[in-house]
Amino acid sequence: MEQPKPNRIGYIDALRGLAMILVVYFHIAAYGFGSYELGYNDIIERFRMPTFFFISGWLFYKAGRIWNRKAITNMICKKFMVQIVPTAVFMLPYLTMFNLLDINSFGSDKKGYWFTFVLFEYFVIYILAEALLNRQDSTRGEMRVLAVMLILSVSAFYYAKYYTRYAVELGAWKDILGFFSFVKIRHIIFFWLGTFVRKHFDLFIQLTNNRYVTAILIGLFTAIIIWPAVLSINGLEYIAYLVAGVSGTIICFTFFRIHEQHFSQETWYGRGLQLIGRRTLDIYLIHYFVLPYDLVRPDVWLHYHNNALFVPMALILALWVVIISLLISSIFRVSPLLAKYLLGAKLAK
């Protein structure tokens, strides 16, 4: 097994590995069984993608960035090569192979390939917001950036809820916003949260080491799960979305941080999760080609609409998909050029 680089943080890689398994697990339910909720995915979705974007923000933040035109251009170009180029290289053959190549495939979901596209947008938005609004790295500047992230997140959240109702009035704007996956911009608040936590990490550790804070977070997340309509009255769904996403993400992150010895290279599952975490982009790009599609016919659906049966079966399938994706990835990575342009890897100096 490939050993992690010395500067990598084991529990971060392990958490990303778990999040990637949950993404594939969700796709088993969605593409294989035609359900977006089977296997408790309606609960898992409340923290799965928020956790992914939180980690992306946490890893991206770096104190003392130089916000000049050259630095900004270099950062955006690097992210374009890592996020957009590999996505395009895999997405186009995928659409062709499955006979999906038409204009509608480049809408909000992009047939599943929206994540890296949207993550690149988050990088660009965050970089520009910091450069324009928080160049001096002040508390006031930080609040201005937060305000921008909240406005974008709230706008995208309610646009996702209502855009079909006003599709005719939107006209061409519906297609434009769809191409830029605007409905997915609602998650940008979690990307910002990751940068904020990284910046104030000592305080974050102090707070989350307090068992009362942890109990409150668990209580908030549980309340939303048990009674999801509690904050959906009079259009306040965003509050429930935010509370569940923030509490669920911090609970997951804190659990892995506190128990990092269990997710280290000293345990077999720690090594496995870290390997998956270091190869999340590879797995994400490749796994659509090896997912099991249309596993059941409608006449036998009821036999599988049972979480007790579905969860272990889907987890096994998800792990197989992850393993096959990693094997394919290892073949591509034999060539440094393929690794760079297909998987966004850095060329060895």
Coordinates of C-alpha atoms in Angstrom, one line a residue:
M1 CA 0.0 0.0 0.0
E2 CA 1.2 3.5 -0.9
Q3 CA 2.5 5.3 2.2
P4 CA 1.1 8.8 2.9
K5 CA 3.4 11.8 2.6
P6 CA 4.8 13.0 6.0
N7 CA 2.8 16.3 5.9
R8 CA -0.6 14.6 5.5
I9 CA -3.0 14.4 8.4
G10 CA -4.2 10.8 8.9
Y11 CA -7.6 11.4 10.4
I12 CA -8.4 14.0 7.7
D13 CA -7.6 11.4 5.0
A14 CA -9.6 8.8 6.9
L15 CA -12.7 11.1 7.2
R16 CA -12.5 11.9 3.5
G17 CA -12.3 8.1 2.9
L18 CA -15.5 7.5 4.8
A19 CA -17.2 10.4 3.1
M20 CA -16.2 8.9 -0.3
I21 CA -17.6 5.5 0.6
L22 CA -20.9 7.2 1.6
V23 CA -21.0 8.9 -1.8
V24 CA -20.6 5.6 -3.6
Y25 CA -23.1 4.0 -1.2
F26 CA -25.6 6.8 -2.1
H27 CA -25.0 6.2 -5.8
I28 CA -25.7 2.4 -5.3
A29 CA -29.1 3.4 -3.9
A30 CA -29.8 6.1 -6.5
Y31 CA -28.5 4.4 -9.7
G32 CA -28.9 0.8 -8.7
F33 CA -32.2 0.8 -6.9
G34 CA -33.7 4.1 -8.0
S35 CA -34.1 5.5 -4.5
Y36 CA -32.6 8.6 -3.0
E37 CA -33.7 7.7 0.5
L38 CA -33.2 3.9 0.8
G39 CA -30.5 2.9 3.3
Y40 CA -31.0 6.0 5.5
N41 CA -29.6 8.2 2.7
D42 CA -32.1 10.8 3.6
I43 CA -30.3 11.2 6.9
I44 CA -26.7 10.7 5.6
E45 CA -27.2 13.4 3.0
R46 CA -27.6 16.0 5.7
F47 CA -23.9 15.7 6.6
R48 CA -22.2 13.8 3.7
M49 CA -21.6 16.6 1.2
P50 CA -21.3 19.3 3.9
T51 CA -18.5 17.2 5.4
F52 CA -16.8 16.9 2.0
F53 CA -16.9 20.6 1.4
F54 CA -15.9 21.4 5.0
I55 CA -12.7 19.3 4.6
S56 CA -12.0 20.9 1.2
G57 CA -12.2 24.4 2.8
W58 CA -10.1 23.2 5.8
L59 CA -7.4 21.9 3.6
F60 CA -7.4 24.9 1.3
Y61 CA -7.0 27.6 4.0
K62 CA -3.6 28.9 4.5
A63 CA -2.7 31.8 6.7
G64 CA -0.8 34.7 5.2
R65 CA -1.8 34.3 1.5
I66 CA -0.5 37.0 -0.8
W67 CA -3.5 38.4 -2.6
N68 CA -2.0 39.9 -5.7
R69 CA -3.1 39.3 -9.3
K70 CA -0.3 36.9 -10.1
A71 CA -0.9 34.8 -6.9
I72 CA -4.7 34.7 -7.6
T73 CA -4.2 33.7 -11.2
N74 CA -1.8 30.9 -10.3
M75 CA -4.1 29.5 -7.7
I76 CA -7.1 29.5 -10.0
C77 CA -5.1 27.9 -12.9
K78 CA -3.8 25.2 -10.6
K79 CA -7.3 24.4 -9.4
F80 CA -8.6 24.4 -12.9
M81 CA -6.0 21.8 -13.9
V82 CA -6.8 19.6 -10.9
Q83 CA -10.6 20.0 -10.9
I84 CA -11.9 20.9 -14.3
V85 CA -9.5 19.2 -16.8
P86 CA -9.8 15.7 -15.3
T87 CA -13.6 16.0 -14.9
A88 CA -13.9 16.9 -18.6
V89 CA -11.6 14.0 -19.6
F90 CA -13.8 11.5 -17.8
M91 CA -17.2 13.1 -18.2
L92 CA -17.2 13.2 -22.0
P93 CA -16.4 9.5 -22.5
Y94 CA -18.9 8.6 -19.8
L95 CA -21.7 10.5 -21.5
T96 CA -20.8 9.0 -24.9
M97 CA -20.5 5.4 -23.5
F98 CA -23.9 5.6 -21.8
N99 CA -25.6 7.5 -24.7
L100 CA -26.2 10.6 -22.6
L101 CA -24.3 13.1 -24.7
D102 CA -26.8 16.0 -25.1
I103 CA -27.2 19.5 -23.9
N104 CA -29.3 18.5 -20.9
S105 CA -26.3 16.5 -19.5
F106 CA -24.5 19.8 -18.8
G107 CA -27.2 21.1 -16.4
S108 CA -27.0 21.3 -12.6
D109 CA -26.2 17.6 -11.9
K110 CA -24.0 17.0 -15.0
K111 CA -25.0 13.3 -14.8
G112 CA -23.1 13.1 -11.4
Y113 CA -20.0 15.1 -12.4
W114 CA -21.1 18.3 -10.7
F115 CA -18.9 18.0 -7.5
T116 CA -15.5 18.9 -8.9
F117 CA -17.1 21.5 -11.2
V118 CA -18.8 23.2 -8.2
L119 CA -15.7 22.8 -6.0
F120 CA -13.7 24.8 -8.5
E121 CA -16.4 27.5 -8.4
Y122 CA -16.1 27.5 -4.6
F123 CA -12.3 28.0 -4.8
V124 CA -12.7 30.9 -7.3
I125 CA -15.5 32.6 -5.2
Y126 CA -13.6 32.2 -2.0
I127 CA -10.3 33.4 -3.5
L128 CA -11.9 36.5 -5.0
A129 CA -13.9 37.2 -1.8
E130 CA -10.8 37.1 0.4
A131 CA -8.8 39.2 -2.1
L132 CA -11.5 41.9 -2.4
L133 CA -13.1 41.9 1.0
N134 CA -10.5 40.6 3.5
R135 CA -7.2 41.5 2.1
Q136 CA -6.0 42.7 5.5
D137 CA -7.3 39.6 7.3
S138 CA -9.4 41.5 9.8
T139 CA -12.5 40.5 11.8
R140 CA -14.6 43.0 9.7
G141 CA -13.2 41.5 6.5
E142 CA -14.0 38.0 7.7
M143 CA -17.6 39.0 8.4
R144 CA -17.9 40.5 4.9
V145 CA -16.8 37.3 3.4
L146 CA -19.2 35.3 5.6
A147 CA -22.0 37.6 4.5
V148 CA -21.2 36.9 0.8
M149 CA -21.2 33.1 1.4
L150 CA -24.5 33.2 3.3
I151 CA -26.2 35.3 0.6
L152 CA -25.0 32.9 -2.1
S153 CA -25.9 29.8 0.0
V154 CA -29.4 31.1 0.9
S155 CA -30.1 32.2 -2.7
A156 CA -29.1 28.9 -4.2
F157 CA -31.0 27.0 -1.6
Y158 CA -34.3 28.7 -2.4
Y159 CA -33.6 28.8 -6.1
A160 CA -33.3 25.0 -5.9
K161 CA -36.7 24.8 -4.3
Y162 CA -38.6 27.2 -6.6
Y163 CA -36.8 27.4 -10.0
T164 CA -39.0 24.8 -11.7
R165 CA -42.1 26.9 -10.7
Y166 CA -40.6 29.9 -12.5
A167 CA -38.9 28.1 -15.4
V168 CA -40.8 29.9 -18.1
E169 CA -40.1 33.3 -16.6
L170 CA -36.4 32.6 -16.2
G171 CA -36.0 31.7 -19.8
A172 CA -32.4 31.4 -20.9
W173 CA -31.3 32.2 -17.3
K174 CA -32.5 28.7 -16.2
D175 CA -30.0 27.1 -18.6
I176 CA -27.2 29.5 -17.7
L177 CA -27.7 28.9 -14.0
G178 CA -28.0 25.2 -14.6
F179 CA -24.7 25.1 -16.5
F180 CA -23.0 26.8 -13.5
S181 CA -24.8 24.3 -11.1
F182 CA -26.1 27.3 -9.1
V183 CA -28.4 25.0 -7.1
K184 CA -25.3 23.4 -5.6
I185 CA -23.8 26.7 -4.5
R186 CA -25.9 26.2 -1.3
H187 CA -23.1 24.1 0.1
I188 CA -20.5 26.9 -0.2
I189 CA -21.2 27.9 3.4
F190 CA -19.6 24.6 4.6
F191 CA -16.5 25.3 2.5
W192 CA -16.2 28.7 4.2
L193 CA -16.8 27.0 7.6
G194 CA -13.8 24.7 6.9
T195 CA -11.6 27.7 6.2
F196 CA -12.9 29.5 9.3
V197 CA -12.3 26.4 11.6
R198 CA -8.8 26.0 10.2
K199 CA -8.0 29.6 10.9
H200 CA -9.3 29.4 14.5
F201 CA -8.4 25.7 15.0
D202 CA -7.1 26.1 18.6
L203 CA -10.4 27.6 19.7
F204 CA -12.3 25.0 17.7
I205 CA -10.5 22.2 19.5
Q206 CA -11.1 23.8 22.9
L207 CA -14.8 24.1 22.2
T208 CA -15.3 20.7 20.7
N209 CA -13.4 19.0 23.5
N210 CA -16.1 20.2 25.9
R211 CA -18.6 17.4 26.3
Y212 CA -21.5 19.9 26.8
V213 CA -20.8 21.5 23.4
T214 CA -20.7 18.0 21.8
A215 CA -24.0 17.1 23.5
I216 CA -25.6 20.2 22.2
L217 CA -24.5 19.4 18.6
I218 CA -25.7 15.8 18.8
G219 CA -29.0 17.1 20.2
L220 CA -29.4 19.6 17.4
F221 CA -28.7 17.0 14.7
T222 CA -30.9 14.5 16.3
A223 CA -33.8 17.0 16.6
I224 CA -33.6 17.7 12.9
I225 CA -33.6 14.0 12.0
I226 CA -36.5 13.1 14.3
W227 CA -38.6 16.1 13.4
P228 CA -37.3 17.6 10.2
A229 CA -40.3 19.8 9.9
V230 CA -39.5 21.6 13.1
L231 CA -37.8 24.5 11.3
S232 CA -39.5 24.2 7.9
I233 CA -42.5 26.5 8.9
N234 CA -42.9 29.7 6.9
G235 CA -40.0 29.1 4.6
L236 CA -37.4 28.5 7.3
E237 CA -36.1 25.3 5.7
Y238 CA -32.6 26.8 5.3
I239 CA -32.2 27.0 9.0
A240 CA -32.8 23.3 9.4
Y241 CA -30.5 22.6 6.5
L242 CA -27.7 24.7 8.1
V243 CA -28.2 23.4 11.6
A244 CA -28.1 19.8 10.4
G245 CA -25.2 20.3 8.1
V246 CA -23.0 22.3 10.6
S247 CA -23.8 20.0 13.6
G248 CA -23.4 16.8 11.6
T249 CA -20.1 17.9 10.0
I250 CA -18.6 19.0 13.3
I251 CA -19.7 15.8 15.0
C252 CA -18.0 13.7 12.3
F253 CA -14.9 15.8 12.2
T254 CA -14.5 15.9 16.0
F255 CA -15.1 12.1 16.3
F256 CA -12.2 11.4 13.8
R257 CA -10.0 14.0 15.5
I258 CA -10.5 12.8 19.0
H259 CA -10.1 9.1 18.0
E260 CA -7.3 9.7 15.4
Q261 CA -5.3 6.8 16.8
H262 CA -8.0 4.4 15.6
F263 CA -7.8 5.9 12.1
S264 CA -4.0 5.9 11.8
Q265 CA -1.7 3.7 9.8
E266 CA -1.6 1.4 12.9
T267 CA -5.0 -0.1 12.2
W268 CA -6.1 -2.0 9.0
Y269 CA -9.3 0.1 8.6
G270 CA -7.3 3.3 9.3
R271 CA -4.9 2.4 6.5
G272 CA -7.8 1.5 4.2
L273 CA -9.7 4.7 4.9
Q274 CA -6.6 6.9 4.5
L275 CA -5.8 5.3 1.1
I276 CA -9.4 6.0 -0.1
G277 CA -9.2 9.5 1.4
R278 CA -6.0 10.2 -0.6
R279 CA -7.6 9.0 -3.8
T280 CA -11.1 10.6 -3.5
L281 CA -10.8 12.4 -6.8
D282 CA -9.7 9.2 -8.6
I283 CA -12.6 7.3 -7.2
Y284 CA -15.1 10.0 -7.9
L285 CA -14.0 10.3 -11.5
I286 CA -13.8 6.6 -12.2
H287 CA -16.6 5.0 -10.2
Y288 CA -19.4 6.1 -12.5
F289 CA -18.0 3.7 -15.1
V290 CA -18.2 0.7 -12.8
L291 CA -21.4 1.4 -10.8
P292 CA -24.0 -1.3 -10.9
Y293 CA -27.0 0.2 -12.7
D294 CA -30.7 -0.9 -12.6
L295 CA -30.1 -3.7 -10.2
V296 CA -33.8 -4.6 -9.6
R297 CA -36.9 -4.6 -11.7
P298 CA -40.0 -2.8 -10.5
D299 CA -41.9 -6.1 -9.9
V300 CA -39.3 -7.2 -7.3
W301 CA -38.7 -3.7 -5.8
L302 CA -40.7 -4.3 -2.7
H303 CA -38.4 -7.2 -1.7
Y304 CA -35.5 -4.8 -1.5
H305 CA -37.3 -1.8 0.0
N306 CA -36.0 -2.9 3.4
N307 CA -33.1 -1.2 5.1
A308 CA -32.1 -4.3 7.0
L309 CA -31.4 -6.0 3.7
F310 CA -30.2 -3.0 1.8
V311 CA -27.6 -1.5 4.1
P312 CA -25.1 -4.5 4.2
M313 CA -25.7 -5.3 0.6
A314 CA -25.1 -1.8 -0.6
L315 CA -22.1 -1.3 1.6
I316 CA -20.5 -4.4 0.1
L317 CA -21.3 -3.2 -3.4
A318 CA -19.9 0.2 -2.5
L319 CA -16.7 -1.2 -1.3
W320 CA -16.3 -3.3 -4.4
V321 CA -16.8 -0.2 -6.6
V322 CA -14.3 1.7 -4.5
I323 CA -11.7 -1.1 -4.8
I324 CA -12.2 -1.5 -8.6
S325 CA -11.9 2.3 -9.0
L326 CA -8.6 2.2 -7.0
L327 CA -7.2 -0.6 -9.2
I328 CA -8.0 1.4 -12.3
S329 CA -6.6 4.5 -10.8
S330 CA -3.3 2.6 -9.9
I331 CA -3.0 1.7 -13.6
F332 CA -3.4 5.3 -14.8
R333 CA -0.9 6.4 -12.2
V334 CA 1.9 4.3 -13.6
S335 CA 2.2 7.1 -16.2
P336 CA 3.0 10.5 -14.6
L337 CA 1.4 12.3 -17.6
L338 CA -1.8 10.2 -17.3
A339 CA -1.8 10.8 -13.6
K340 CA -1.6 14.5 -14.1
Y341 CA -4.1 15.0 -16.9
L342 CA -6.6 12.3 -15.9
L343 CA -6.4 12.5 -12.1
G344 CA -4.9 15.9 -11.3
A345 CA -1.8 14.5 -9.8
K346 CA 1.4 16.6 -9.5
L347 CA 4.3 15.6 -11.8
A348 CA 7.3 14.5 -9.8
K349 CA 10.2 17.0 -10.0

